[in-house]
Amino acid sequence: MMFFLETVISGLMAGVMYSLVALGFVLIFKASGVFNFAQGVFALFAGLALYDFISMDGWFYELFGFALPVWLGIIATMGVMVIVAWLVELLVLRHLVNQEPIILFMSTIGLAYFLEGLGDILFGSDVKPLDVGLPSGASDYLLDNYNFYVEKLEVVAALIAAALVIVLAIFFQKTRIGRALRAVADDHQAALSVGISLRMIWVVVWSVSGFVALVAGIMWGSKSGVQFSLSLIALKALPVLILGGFTSVPGAIIGGLIIGVGEKVAEIYAGPFIGGAIENWFAYMLALAFLLVRPQGLFGEKIIERV
Amino acid sequence: MKFKMLTRALAVVAVALPVATTAAEAYELTIPGTVYRTGPYAPNGIPWANGVADYYAMLNERDGGIDGVKINYIECETAYNTKQGVECYENTKSAGSGALAYQPMGTGITYQMIPKASEDKIPVFSMGYGRTSAANGKVFPYIFNFPATYWDQASVFVKYIGEKEGGMDKLKGKKIALVYHNSAYGKEPIRVLEEAAKKHGFELMLLAVDHPGQEQKATWLQVRRERPDWVMMWGWGVMNQVAIKEAASIRFPMDHFIGVWWSGSENDVMPAGDDANGYLSGAFHAAGDNFRAHDDIKKYVYDSGKGTGDRDRIGEVLYNRGVVAAMWTAEAIRTGMRIHNTKEPTGEQVRDGFEALDVDAKRLAVLGLEGFTYPVKVTCENHQGPGKVGLQQWDAKAKKWSFVTGFYEPDDDIIQPLIAEDSANYAKENSITPRSCN
């Protein structure tokens, strides 16, 4: 029973890590209808930039002879992500206004390849052990006293994800820009007619998504070092999105939790009977099953099309 | 450093184009390298590729190539993708005066190259990886996997564990887990471990990890529940780093955790910091840059600005893996040239060189690699070489790998019948009549 509980909690924690990536997809999709395939690469790029600012092994140190403290490094990286968002709007999205969603989607695939290559040229392909002071390893207290295993980093990730959702909720509900974002999400034309700048909104939403990518990059980078396989975590977010719905922030969280728990329980209890390594497969199967029943996901907006 | 690298990269692009069109008049020894400097496995692919490129560059600069004939080393990027690897093979096999040998740098790519290269009569040197039964030179005349195979390594790990437990008879009732990359590569040791489990009476627990291995919680929860006495790992790339961190996290003792030689580089242990202290891995060559060959690489290649990587990373485990691979390939080409008394060898003649390869301790000393690895002799029948494997251990404080054992002989009682069986099956499936080696 104790082991089952450990499995469930580890699954929930892993799910939160997936949710962090899924949130970035949701934000952009919600505001602009673009499925940003480059979101995983955004997390990688943010992790690479942050490592460069805070380590003695990067451009920044070489140029200025000192490394930034972590908090300043995070702010500087956020600045980089805002610049990336602005460039994406300037060089990609601006030219594709009114194009089919598939065109916009394809452009984000190109963006993913470009950013990955740029990251490689600028920062190198080595594994970068990211240390921003987050705890690592199991909780000694729980392990020593109750023989119960919980990863400290994942608990922190859960807390950060909760804080992130609250911040995003406040941003969307209480700020002027947040309301403008929601207006654009509801109806582009109507938003434009009341004077909301679509371009500005796109820069803002891609910046916010860059911020979420930075958080994901920090958490995943602290777990396994910042390296190019980080871009593949986008694949972990896909079943989460299908399950939770592409347009729902709470959906990304709940979807992540369901996928996290589901895949861990399946791997441990069913895996040994069918050869193991079913985690990835199971997550997609679960998502597929949901697609059959609720194509819009758990919390997604119901698609009503007049024919 | 980064500025320098960038300007160097731009300079290479600027210079490479005109050179590519005007040079290549004289015969050169063409050796393509199917490398991966991009993609999720790049952190491991880069130092390996650098070691190969730098060694050939050093031979060109110092000796004018191999016996005075320049080496034309061509890199082709695969991103560790089998399809791209095959494409690279097809695009480079006729380059220059024709490819003389391949290092596929990946088990998946090796499997695809085996029939193609055998047909094209170009030797494939899958050094310590690829299809294990290619050790049988009668069935695989163009494939070489010396100095040791995955099967050798798995059997050596079992021997080491037996020794640590106080004798092979003490393995009875023990539990050994294999955490493996869920790919052709990761599955290679399973057959040998299953046979060893039958022979010695230990319980084998198999735990597959899907590519790329960024998330392994379920695997390590199973290790925590089952409490195996020892864990072996056949991992690659991010899978290694995550596994070592997860093992430390569940407090699995690092000195009971042994990785294959592709799970034993600085890249694999550094992200885990002090927690990785004591972690073991297989090895067939030393780490470090305190060899004369490394001095020559620095002197003839890096001092003149022709190095492919960072000077301070010379001597890392995977860099040295590239150096040793290039050294054996160059020695095989040299042997082939001398056997056939030619300065313009063909792939077939280089194959003969591989089959007569004898890099003994004396030759290693001449090459500036004394004590770097063990003597290797390859024959027509035996393409796997001596099959010896040692174990190295990570010292997290000193940030250094050091050998903690000598080189063990593999358990041939288990391995040789399996090689015979697997190669016979391959011969049957592909209608190959094993050649005579007399």
XYZ file of C-alpha atoms in Angstrom:
745
model
C 0.000 0.000 0.000
C 2.842 2.329 0.959
C 4.535 1.591 -2.366
C 1.341 2.276 -4.285
C 1.085 5.613 -2.512
C 4.691 6.382 -3.416
C 3.919 5.522 -7.034
C 0.866 7.773 -7.098
C 2.661 10.691 -5.475
C 5.673 10.303 -7.763
C 3.260 10.192 -10.688
C 1.536 13.366 -9.517
C 4.882 15.104 -9.157
C 6.070 13.946 -12.578
C 2.722 15.111 -13.947
C 3.349 18.591 -12.591
C 6.639 18.658 -14.497
C 4.737 17.815 -17.708
C 2.139 20.444 -16.886
C 4.819 23.115 -16.733
C 5.576 22.448 -20.386
C 1.917 22.050 -21.360
C 1.040 25.430 -19.849
C 3.169 27.232 -22.421
C 1.284 25.521 -25.254
C -2.055 26.412 -23.718
C -1.232 30.100 -23.294
C -0.294 30.594 -26.926
C -3.084 28.421 -28.289
C -5.630 30.180 -26.127
C -4.619 33.654 -27.220
C -3.751 33.109 -30.858
C -4.937 29.679 -31.930
C -1.367 28.750 -32.784
C -0.120 25.352 -31.705
C 3.458 26.259 -30.835
C 5.516 23.196 -31.650
C 8.610 25.122 -30.519
C 7.505 25.261 -26.880
C 9.917 22.456 -25.850
C 12.758 24.253 -27.629
C 11.720 27.467 -25.837
C 12.288 25.661 -22.529
C 15.656 24.441 -23.775
C 16.651 27.881 -25.055
C 15.650 29.537 -21.795
C 17.648 26.949 -19.824
C 20.693 27.490 -22.046
C 20.485 31.275 -21.716
C 20.069 31.092 -17.945
C 23.045 28.766 -17.607
C 25.096 31.162 -19.708
C 24.251 34.112 -17.464
C 24.943 32.403 -14.141
C 27.927 30.189 -14.957
C 31.574 30.960 -15.482
C 31.472 28.964 -18.667
C 29.581 31.166 -21.075
C 29.521 34.230 -23.289
C 28.442 36.515 -20.489
C 31.368 35.626 -18.271
C 33.742 35.915 -21.199
C 32.453 39.361 -22.113
C 32.140 40.892 -18.654
C 34.406 38.787 -16.461
C 31.718 37.925 -13.924
C 28.638 35.728 -13.696
C 25.229 37.026 -12.640
C 23.619 35.934 -9.382
C 20.774 33.501 -9.992
C 17.910 35.980 -9.467
C 19.456 38.480 -11.855
C 20.208 35.679 -14.305
C 16.532 34.731 -14.285
C 15.499 38.332 -14.979
C 18.086 38.599 -17.773
C 16.853 35.337 -19.285
C 13.318 36.656 -19.149
C 14.610 39.633 -21.107
C 16.048 37.251 -23.691
C 12.718 35.439 -23.952
C 10.883 38.746 -24.476
C 13.313 39.575 -27.277
C 12.710 36.122 -28.783
C 8.935 36.716 -28.554
C 9.286 40.115 -30.229
C 11.425 38.631 -33.005
C 8.954 35.789 -33.527
C 6.178 38.329 -33.975
C 8.311 40.564 -36.194
C 9.821 37.915 -38.422
C 7.280 35.100 -38.431
C 3.773 35.800 -37.171
C 3.346 39.279 -38.674
C 3.738 37.795 -42.126
C 1.287 35.006 -41.519
C -1.752 36.922 -40.264
C -4.992 35.379 -41.533
C -3.247 32.235 -42.701
C -4.644 28.776 -41.984
C -3.774 27.361 -38.524
C -1.752 24.609 -40.195
C 0.497 27.264 -41.798
C 1.115 28.849 -38.410
C 1.764 25.417 -36.939
C 4.284 24.639 -39.681
C 6.024 27.925 -39.025
C 6.513 26.932 -35.389
C 8.138 23.667 -36.521
C 10.595 25.760 -38.504
C 11.046 27.995 -35.492
C 11.844 24.951 -33.336
C 14.601 23.831 -35.716
C 15.974 27.350 -35.994
C 16.087 27.959 -32.240
C 17.640 24.550 -31.606
C 20.385 25.269 -34.127
C 20.897 28.776 -32.782
C 21.141 27.423 -29.236
C 23.726 24.910 -30.412
C 25.844 27.589 -32.128
C 25.588 30.084 -29.276
C 25.861 27.876 -26.236
C 27.350 24.560 -27.415
C 25.899 21.059 -27.085
C 27.468 20.023 -23.789
C 25.380 18.968 -20.832
C 25.111 21.986 -18.551
C 24.546 21.129 -14.901
C 22.093 23.839 -13.848
C 22.207 24.748 -10.177
C 19.882 27.547 -9.143
C 19.806 26.423 -5.536
C 16.804 24.116 -5.786
C 16.917 21.063 -3.516
C 17.625 17.697 -5.062
C 17.337 14.078 -3.985
C 14.752 12.437 -1.770
C 13.260 14.039 1.306
C 15.534 12.698 4.053
C 12.958 13.307 6.748
C 10.276 11.205 5.071
C 12.740 8.537 3.997
C 14.414 8.188 7.405
C 11.288 8.352 9.549
C 8.620 6.783 7.372
C 10.618 5.031 4.654
C 8.585 7.125 2.246
C 10.177 8.369 -0.955
C 9.388 11.788 -2.372
C 11.712 13.822 -4.552
C 12.344 17.297 -3.105
C 12.803 18.925 -6.523
C 9.406 17.669 -7.626
C 7.710 19.009 -4.505
C 9.235 22.384 -5.281
C 8.031 22.012 -8.884
C 4.498 21.379 -7.601
C 4.619 24.502 -5.435
C 5.997 26.565 -8.290
C 3.334 25.250 -10.664
C 0.636 26.196 -8.146
C 2.126 29.680 -7.790
C 2.387 29.970 -11.563
C -1.281 29.131 -12.049
C -2.268 31.731 -9.450
C -0.056 34.367 -11.079
C -1.432 33.535 -14.526
C -5.010 33.628 -13.219
C -4.440 37.070 -11.697
C -2.719 38.217 -14.865
C -5.583 37.079 -17.078
C -8.430 38.177 -14.793
C -7.221 41.333 -13.107
C -4.830 43.143 -15.428
C -5.652 45.281 -18.460
C -3.364 43.298 -20.705
C -4.814 40.063 -19.387
C -8.311 41.207 -20.268
C -7.090 42.235 -23.715
C -5.584 38.775 -24.146
C -8.879 37.163 -23.271
C -10.676 39.446 -25.680
C -8.324 38.446 -28.485
C -8.741 34.804 -27.554
C -12.524 35.118 -27.765
C -12.707 37.009 -31.032
C -9.834 38.509 -33.009
C -12.033 40.771 -35.125
C -14.025 42.150 -32.209
C -10.843 42.792 -30.242
C -9.306 44.635 -33.164
C -12.444 46.737 -33.584
C -12.137 48.081 -30.023
C -8.525 49.086 -30.588
C -6.579 46.170 -29.165
C -3.305 45.745 -30.993
C -3.040 42.179 -32.163
C 0.715 42.505 -32.646
C 1.283 43.768 -29.133
C -0.902 40.989 -27.771
C 1.087 38.366 -29.659
C 4.357 39.708 -28.273
C 2.894 39.669 -24.775
C 1.485 36.174 -25.015
C 4.656 34.737 -26.513
C 6.633 36.478 -23.764
C 4.394 34.997 -21.083
C 4.826 31.628 -22.717
C 8.583 32.286 -22.740
C 8.350 32.897 -18.999
C 6.552 29.579 -18.502
C 9.208 27.945 -20.699
C 11.879 29.457 -18.457
C 10.250 27.927 -15.388
C 10.017 24.553 -17.174
C 13.622 24.887 -18.346
C 14.796 25.572 -14.795
C 12.915 22.603 -13.340
C 13.877 20.122 -16.064
C 17.404 21.534 -16.280
C 17.853 21.094 -12.536
C 16.653 17.511 -12.883
C 18.883 16.316 -15.723
C 21.147 19.206 -16.664
C 20.356 21.544 -19.542
C 20.852 19.587 -22.737
C 19.299 19.246 -26.145
C 17.091 16.309 -25.231
C 15.095 18.897 -23.255
C 13.426 19.908 -26.502
C 11.806 16.469 -26.587
C 9.831 17.130 -23.413
C 7.294 18.770 -25.720
C 6.328 15.227 -26.651
C 5.482 14.597 -23.011
C 3.183 17.602 -23.013
C 1.118 16.489 -26.007
C -0.954 13.796 -24.276
C -1.393 16.196 -21.365
C -2.864 18.780 -23.741
C -5.130 16.307 -25.460
C -6.409 15.197 -22.097
C -6.749 18.570 -20.434
C -7.826 20.575 -23.448
C -5.760 22.974 -25.508
C -7.404 26.069 -24.113
C -7.561 25.439 -20.388
C -4.892 26.371 -17.839
C -6.448 24.173 -15.113
C -6.787 21.485 -17.815
C -3.028 21.511 -18.374
C -2.486 20.929 -14.673
C -5.164 18.263 -14.205
C -4.188 16.592 -17.476
C -0.567 16.485 -16.351
C -1.533 14.915 -13.050
C -3.688 12.241 -14.718
C -1.005 11.411 -17.273
C 1.724 11.383 -14.611
C -0.129 9.031 -12.298
C -1.517 6.922 -15.143
C 1.819 6.258 -16.789
C 3.623 5.451 -13.541
C 0.931 3.073 -12.312
C 0.756 1.432 -15.742
C 4.527 1.062 -16.028
C 4.940 -0.442 -12.586
C 1.874 -2.670 -12.404
C 1.181 -3.562 -16.042
C 4.606 -3.000 -17.596
C 6.269 -6.191 -16.344
C 3.569 -8.298 -18.069
C 3.973 -6.702 -21.487
C 7.694 -6.081 -21.695
C 8.045 -2.774 -19.851
C 8.823 0.723 -21.157
C 5.124 1.430 -21.714
C 5.117 4.868 -20.087
C 5.151 6.906 -23.290
C 2.875 4.527 -25.097
C 0.399 4.493 -22.236
C 0.206 8.294 -22.034
C -0.750 8.495 -25.702
C -3.215 5.612 -25.419
C -4.889 7.379 -22.525
C -5.029 10.569 -24.563
C -6.456 8.654 -27.520
C -9.171 7.137 -25.342
C -10.102 10.650 -24.166
C -10.157 11.914 -27.732
C -12.800 9.341 -28.575
C -15.037 10.417 -25.726
C -14.226 14.124 -25.320
C -12.405 15.497 -28.377
C -12.091 18.910 -26.726
C -10.361 17.406 -23.683
C -11.497 17.583 -20.088
C -11.701 21.359 -19.854
C -11.374 22.488 -23.443
C -13.947 24.645 -25.163
C -16.560 22.614 -26.924
C -16.181 22.915 -30.673
C -19.457 23.858 -32.327
C -19.312 24.149 -36.063
C -22.230 25.076 -38.257
C -22.443 23.021 -41.397
C 36.835 30.554 -25.996
C 33.356 30.645 -27.486
C 34.275 33.629 -29.698
C 37.254 31.704 -30.920
C 35.133 28.646 -31.635
C 32.585 30.653 -33.569
C 35.159 32.476 -35.664
C 36.927 29.181 -36.234
C 33.680 27.578 -37.384
C 33.018 30.457 -39.783
C 36.592 30.286 -41.043
C 36.190 26.546 -41.662
C 33.030 27.155 -43.707
C 34.718 29.943 -45.662
C 37.818 27.920 -46.370
C 36.217 24.503 -46.883
C 34.290 25.327 -50.046
C 37.171 26.359 -52.315
C 39.408 23.681 -50.832
C 36.826 21.011 -51.529
C 36.757 21.917 -55.192
C 40.475 22.356 -55.831
C 42.093 19.677 -53.682
C 41.799 15.897 -53.879
C 44.009 15.582 -56.955
C 46.434 13.224 -55.216
C 45.315 9.908 -53.738
C 44.161 10.232 -50.170
C 43.018 7.664 -47.651
C 39.306 8.421 -47.394
C 37.757 7.642 -44.028
C 34.172 8.842 -43.543
C 32.929 9.421 -40.022
C 29.199 9.168 -39.380
C 29.142 11.477 -36.382
C 26.478 13.271 -34.372
C 27.250 16.765 -33.258
C 23.566 17.709 -33.093
C 20.432 16.256 -31.520
C 19.717 14.854 -28.083
C 22.831 12.673 -28.005
C 25.234 15.409 -29.142
C 26.874 15.901 -25.726
C 28.310 12.403 -26.055
C 28.772 12.427 -29.812
C 30.867 15.595 -29.882
C 33.858 14.558 -27.721
C 33.910 11.181 -29.435
C 33.933 12.787 -32.890
C 36.568 15.295 -31.758
C 38.892 12.510 -30.616
C 38.659 10.787 -33.998
C 39.117 13.984 -36.020
C 42.029 15.235 -33.904
C 43.915 11.938 -34.081
C 43.694 11.811 -37.887
C 44.632 15.504 -38.073
C 47.645 14.798 -35.857
C 48.756 11.937 -38.137
C 48.424 14.226 -41.158
C 50.368 17.050 -39.538
C 53.051 14.968 -37.845
C 53.589 12.052 -40.212
C 52.022 13.285 -43.435
C 49.208 10.747 -42.897
C 49.616 6.982 -42.760
C 52.972 5.879 -44.161
C 53.168 9.217 -45.919
C 49.704 9.083 -47.519
C 47.361 11.830 -46.358
C 44.107 10.987 -44.625
C 40.938 12.494 -46.041
C 38.603 12.349 -43.057
C 35.016 13.304 -43.962
C 32.409 13.883 -41.286
C 28.752 13.259 -42.017
C 26.113 14.286 -39.493
C 23.606 11.623 -38.416
C 22.114 13.159 -35.261
C 22.289 9.528 -33.994
C 19.454 8.759 -36.372
C 19.645 5.434 -38.199
C 18.000 6.748 -41.372
C 20.437 9.641 -41.586
C 23.281 7.236 -40.884
C 22.311 5.116 -43.883
C 22.050 8.252 -46.008
C 25.530 9.261 -44.857
C 26.868 5.848 -45.794
C 25.386 6.045 -49.293
C 26.642 9.604 -49.786
C 30.201 8.975 -48.618
C 31.050 5.440 -49.726
C 32.351 6.680 -53.086
C 33.836 9.926 -51.796
C 37.428 10.708 -52.795
C 39.100 7.507 -53.840
C 36.414 5.446 -52.125
C 35.749 4.884 -48.429
C 38.249 2.581 -46.722
C 36.551 2.039 -43.373
C 33.514 3.154 -41.404
C 32.943 3.871 -37.725
C 29.118 3.930 -37.592
C 29.026 5.378 -34.039
C 25.720 3.752 -33.212
C 24.344 0.230 -32.953
C 21.234 0.998 -35.028
C 23.353 2.445 -37.831
C 25.751 -0.501 -37.584
C 22.926 -2.988 -38.083
C 21.927 -1.163 -41.276
C 25.493 -0.897 -42.527
C 26.312 -4.605 -42.065
C 24.708 -5.909 -45.283
C 25.504 -2.786 -47.312
C 29.195 -2.532 -46.414
C 29.656 -6.297 -46.766
C 28.295 -6.010 -50.286
C 30.466 -2.953 -51.046
C 33.537 -4.595 -49.461
C 34.207 -1.759 -47.045
C 35.193 -2.698 -43.492
C 32.946 -1.471 -40.677
C 34.633 -1.005 -37.331
C 31.917 -0.904 -34.665
C 34.366 -0.637 -31.814
C 32.798 -2.239 -28.763
C 29.229 -1.797 -30.033
C 26.917 -2.992 -32.795
C 25.995 -6.591 -33.497
C 27.879 -8.800 -31.058
C 27.871 -11.925 -33.218
C 29.779 -9.969 -35.883
C 32.695 -11.250 -33.812
C 32.490 -14.313 -36.068
C 34.702 -13.299 -38.987
C 33.674 -16.321 -41.031
C 30.130 -14.984 -41.352
C 30.893 -11.249 -41.130
C 34.084 -10.780 -43.167
C 33.809 -6.980 -43.231
C 32.505 -6.252 -39.733
C 34.827 -5.801 -36.734
C 33.803 -5.139 -33.162
C 37.042 -5.501 -31.215
C 38.465 -5.000 -28.630
C 35.440 -6.416 -26.779
C 31.693 -6.774 -27.257
C 28.659 -6.041 -25.148
C 28.442 -9.728 -24.352
C 32.049 -9.736 -23.127
C 31.272 -6.753 -21.013
C 28.091 -8.195 -19.493
C 29.931 -11.383 -18.558
C 32.794 -9.367 -17.034
C 30.345 -7.384 -14.913
C 28.943 -10.652 -13.595
C 32.487 -11.802 -12.828
C 33.234 -8.565 -10.994
C 30.041 -8.848 -8.964
C 30.904 -12.454 -8.132
C 34.339 -11.367 -6.973
C 32.884 -8.623 -4.781
C 30.333 -11.012 -3.311
C 33.117 -13.385 -2.318
C 33.015 -15.907 -5.172
C 30.856 -16.884 -8.133
C 28.994 -19.412 -5.978
C 27.812 -16.543 -3.808
C 25.803 -15.152 -6.715
C 23.144 -17.764 -6.096
C 19.985 -16.072 -4.853
C 21.275 -12.579 -5.549
C 19.200 -10.146 -7.566
C 20.790 -8.175 -10.411
C 18.847 -5.558 -12.354
C 19.571 -4.382 -15.874
C 18.306 -0.872 -16.635
C 18.540 -0.565 -20.397
C 17.869 1.833 -23.257
C 14.854 0.348 -25.031
C 16.640 -0.067 -28.366
C 18.727 -2.610 -30.273
C 21.754 -1.339 -28.377
C 20.214 -1.573 -24.923
C 18.869 -5.066 -25.523
C 22.231 -6.528 -26.621
C 23.394 -7.819 -23.201
C 20.117 -9.499 -22.251
C 20.891 -12.903 -23.800
C 24.222 -13.197 -22.034
C 22.821 -12.057 -18.729
C 19.997 -14.584 -19.011
C 22.537 -17.347 -19.616
C 24.719 -16.085 -16.763
C 21.673 -16.011 -14.466
C 21.012 -19.683 -15.316
C 24.658 -20.605 -14.812
C 25.222 -18.800 -11.522
C 21.716 -18.883 -10.074
C 21.066 -15.170 -9.672
C 17.772 -13.509 -10.446
C 17.775 -11.102 -13.385
C 15.445 -8.131 -13.369
C 14.963 -6.306 -16.686
C 13.920 -2.667 -16.707
C 13.559 -0.923 -20.060
C 13.735 2.865 -20.405
C 12.288 4.541 -23.493
C 14.219 7.057 -25.578
C 15.509 9.525 -24.555
C 15.155 8.616 -20.867
C 14.437 12.030 -19.418
C 11.812 10.606 -17.078
C 12.632 7.342 -15.251
C 10.712 7.585 -12.016
C 8.783 4.357 -12.573
C 12.006 2.452 -13.265
C 13.705 3.558 -10.096
C 10.610 3.051 -7.987
C 10.756 -0.566 -9.128
C 14.424 -0.734 -8.160
C 13.492 0.708 -4.779
C 10.736 -1.876 -4.311
C 12.684 -4.905 -5.524
C 15.984 -3.886 -3.918
C 18.357 -5.643 -6.315
C 21.836 -6.264 -4.940
C 23.447 -4.776 -8.037
C 22.264 -2.650 -10.939
C 23.817 -2.663 -14.395
C 22.974 0.011 -16.936
C 23.060 0.025 -20.728
C 22.243 3.688 -21.270
C 23.149 6.565 -23.550
C 22.838 10.318 -23.392
C 20.431 11.916 -20.955
C 19.301 8.475 -19.802
C 22.621 8.035 -17.998
C 22.529 11.326 -16.144
C 18.936 10.891 -15.030
C 19.543 7.275 -13.952
C 22.554 8.181 -11.819
C 20.613 10.996 -10.179
C 17.583 8.775 -9.564
C 19.766 5.996 -8.143
C 21.380 8.462 -5.747
C 17.973 9.777 -4.862
C 16.651 6.385 -3.745
C 20.009 5.885 -1.983
C 21.111 3.010 -4.124
C 24.816 2.471 -3.353
C 26.882 3.862 -6.224
C 29.587 1.224 -5.855
C 26.931 -1.387 -6.715
C 25.844 0.444 -9.845
C 27.789 -0.425 -13.010
C 27.305 1.235 -16.371
C 28.310 -0.020 -19.776
C 31.234 1.895 -21.287
C 28.753 4.220 -22.983
C 27.431 5.146 -19.552
C 30.776 6.040 -18.088
C 31.883 9.461 -19.276
C 32.283 12.771 -17.458
C 29.016 13.942 -19.055
C 27.130 11.150 -17.341
C 28.300 11.776 -13.804
C 28.859 15.535 -13.593
C 25.171 16.570 -13.418
C 24.713 14.327 -10.351
C 27.564 16.146 -8.542
C 28.840 14.490 -5.376
C 26.015 11.952 -5.465
C 27.733 10.148 -8.341
C 30.819 9.416 -6.264
C 31.776 5.745 -6.466
C 29.737 4.957 -9.595
C 31.379 2.280 -11.746
C 31.578 1.695 -15.456
C 33.193 -0.655 -17.928
C 36.241 0.565 -19.862
C 38.876 -0.684 -22.243
C 41.096 2.389 -22.324
C 42.323 4.961 -19.860
C 40.938 8.434 -19.189
C 43.212 11.489 -19.045
C 45.599 13.272 -21.373
C 48.921 12.201 -19.884
C 50.040 10.250 -22.954
C 52.511 11.210 -25.652
C 49.833 10.921 -28.358
C 47.818 13.596 -26.538
C 50.884 15.825 -26.330
C 51.297 15.423 -30.083
C 47.638 16.261 -30.682
C 48.103 19.473 -28.708
C 51.391 20.293 -30.397
C 50.569 19.478 -34.006
C 46.839 20.173 -34.083
C 45.759 22.594 -31.368
C 48.858 24.802 -31.367
C 48.269 25.519 -35.030
C 44.581 26.233 -34.427
C 43.291 23.098 -36.183
C 41.707 21.377 -33.175
C 38.042 20.463 -33.442
C 37.051 21.015 -29.808
C 38.127 22.686 -26.591
C 41.763 22.072 -25.727
C 40.938 21.593 -22.051
C 38.579 18.714 -22.853
C 41.282 16.597 -24.459
C 41.578 13.408 -22.449
C 37.934 13.065 -21.417
C 36.649 9.497 -21.599
C 34.693 9.882 -24.833
C 37.420 11.951 -26.450
C 39.839 9.127 -25.709
C 37.316 6.662 -27.128
C 37.572 8.572 -30.387
C 41.369 8.566 -30.203
C 41.581 4.816 -29.650
C 39.075 4.139 -32.452
C 41.045 6.291 -34.870
C 44.310 4.710 -33.764
C 43.110 1.144 -34.431
C 41.555 2.177 -37.750
C 44.786 3.899 -38.836
C 46.831 0.875 -37.761
C 44.556 -1.441 -39.742
C 44.936 0.726 -42.845
C 48.704 0.811 -42.340
C 48.776 -2.982 -41.959
C 46.674 -3.412 -45.106
C 48.966 -1.098 -47.059
C 52.033 -3.024 -45.946
C 50.540 -6.468 -46.612
C 49.608 -5.477 -50.149
C 52.621 -3.233 -50.615
C 50.501 -0.349 -51.840
C 50.033 3.310 -51.091
C 46.542 3.244 -52.554
C 44.663 0.523 -50.730
C 41.101 -0.591 -51.428
C 38.453 -1.439 -48.866
C 39.165 -5.124 -49.383
C 42.869 -4.618 -48.691
C 42.073 -2.601 -45.566
C 39.872 -5.508 -44.451
C 42.981 -7.697 -44.713
C 44.752 -5.112 -42.573
C 42.057 -5.363 -39.916
C 42.329 -9.150 -39.947
C 46.092 -9.006 -39.452
C 45.975 -6.233 -36.872
C 48.423 -6.747 -34.033
C 48.822 -3.679 -31.830
C 50.906 -5.051 -28.998
C 52.390 -3.230 -26.012
C 55.506 -2.353 -28.006
C 53.475 -0.839 -30.824
C 51.322 1.106 -28.339
C 54.519 2.600 -26.906
C 55.678 3.619 -30.387
C 52.286 5.268 -30.945
C 52.621 7.244 -27.724
C 49.843 5.290 -26.036
C 51.774 3.092 -23.636
C 49.417 1.667 -21.026
C 46.451 3.451 -22.637
C 44.733 0.208 -23.572
C 45.590 -3.482 -23.772
C 47.243 -5.243 -26.729
C 44.827 -6.247 -29.460
C 45.201 -8.957 -32.045
C 42.517 -9.625 -34.623
C 42.289 -12.639 -36.916
C 40.160 -13.851 -39.792
C 37.912 -15.863 -37.435
C 37.992 -13.599 -34.435
C 36.822 -10.027 -35.087
C 36.114 -9.220 -31.464
C 39.716 -9.287 -30.264
C 40.670 -10.224 -26.721
C 37.309 -9.219 -25.241
C 38.861 -7.920 -22.055
C 37.091 -5.333 -19.925
C 38.152 -3.364 -16.869
C 36.129 -1.284 -14.427
C 36.691 2.370 -13.719
C 35.245 4.360 -10.838
C 34.229 8.015 -10.592
C 35.830 10.182 -7.927
C 33.433 13.123 -7.608
C 35.837 15.239 -5.559
C 38.769 14.890 -7.927
C 36.358 14.810 -10.912
C 38.305 11.907 -12.301
C 37.777 8.382 -13.579
C 40.344 5.794 -12.413
C 40.656 2.085 -13.051
C 39.807 0.031 -9.964
C 40.415 -3.361 -11.540
C 42.675 -4.929 -14.098
C 41.231 -6.213 -17.367
C 39.044 -9.300 -16.883
C 38.754 -12.084 -19.443
C 35.165 -12.603 -20.641
C 33.179 -15.745 -19.861
C 33.695 -17.548 -23.158
C 31.779 -20.618 -21.968
C 28.638 -18.538 -22.259
C 29.585 -16.178 -25.056
C 31.161 -18.355 -27.737
C 28.173 -20.727 -28.147
C 25.876 -17.686 -28.377
C 28.076 -16.064 -31.015
C 28.132 -19.324 -32.979
C 24.349 -19.659 -32.739
C 23.519 -16.045 -33.579
C 25.968 -15.795 -36.476
C 24.739 -19.134 -37.854
C 21.174 -17.804 -37.766
C 22.290 -14.646 -39.557
C 24.128 -16.703 -42.181
C 21.032 -18.841 -42.711
C 18.659 -15.885 -42.951
C 20.899 -14.118 -45.446
C 22.012 -17.203 -47.392
C 25.656 -16.646 -46.478
C 28.097 -19.531 -46.709
C 30.660 -19.000 -43.963
C 34.080 -18.567 -45.506
C 37.107 -20.637 -44.603
C 39.816 -18.948 -42.572
C 42.506 -21.549 -43.180
